Amino acid sequence: MNSLPMHIRLMNQEDIDLIVRQFSAYNWPKPRATFTNYLQEQENQERLIWVAFYETNFAGYITLKWQSSYPSFSEQKIPEIMDLNVLPPYRNKGIATALLDCAEAEAFKKNPVLGIGVGLYADYGQAQRLYVQRGYIPNGLGITYDYKIADPGSMVCLDDDLILWFTKRSS
């Protein structure tokens, strides 16, 4: 059997500087405060963060937030997969799939429905396709900007805060 040279585990304090440094090396700045906050939320059982390593190199991470900031998910108590990121040299190696497997397995232990949001511009194309292939479907409520419904005719910025929301039911 041929297995990937990959290892996934929960994030710890020692990972923070490594994550920030690795993303910075690819011109993809990630504030240290984001991961410090994530770790605090993990300690408070509000979020889980998994980190992936390919061979011995940090490759990416994913988080699962138990209480979503998206009002529809929050009202329905749907946990949300957030912030799935894989560094460019480690893409197309099954890392995003493996990270999603971890987050989904944990989420479905507590809830039969899981949510995820995805950006709408081309940089999110791979993620959009991956989520649909994994059985996520749009929740039917349209798009949001900064967690607020984008009404017809409204002007919004096409950036990371313009999101289409999806859900998946456990099988």
Phi, psi and omega in degrees: 000134182259113180252154179289146176280062187233147177223134178234136178208170176290146180291147173229175184306320183294341181283337190302307181297322178298314180299311181300315181296315183294318178293321178298323180298337179255022177058039183229076187297133176232119182295136177305322182301328178301313184283329173297317177295316178302316181296319177298317178296325177295317178296330178271006180060034177261340185206152170240143180230121175254140175245143180245141176237136176250120193057244178250007187259138173299133185238332182173182181204166175213151175234152175236116181256125184289326180243103183291151173276348177282119187307318181299315178292318181300312181298326181267002182057041178267119176294156184234128168284129182227151166058055172274117181222130175236129180298145186311315183290349184252008179284157180063031177238009179086007184289314178299319179298315180294320177295316177298320178303316180298310183295317180296315181301316180292316181297317184288349172292332186248340186210140180281351180232141180230143180244159176205145176245149180222141178293165189252355180264173192304328180301338180265004184305313180298318180295317180303313181294317181300314182296319178295317179299331181272002175099009176282139177233149178303143182281356174084007182257008179083197183258159176235157169235121183054044177071008178248139180305133175270106182286151176306136179086350180282153179260123177229159179272136176276089180217194184294346182267357176267111194231141167253132187259140182233156172228159177221137176262145177293150182260000000 
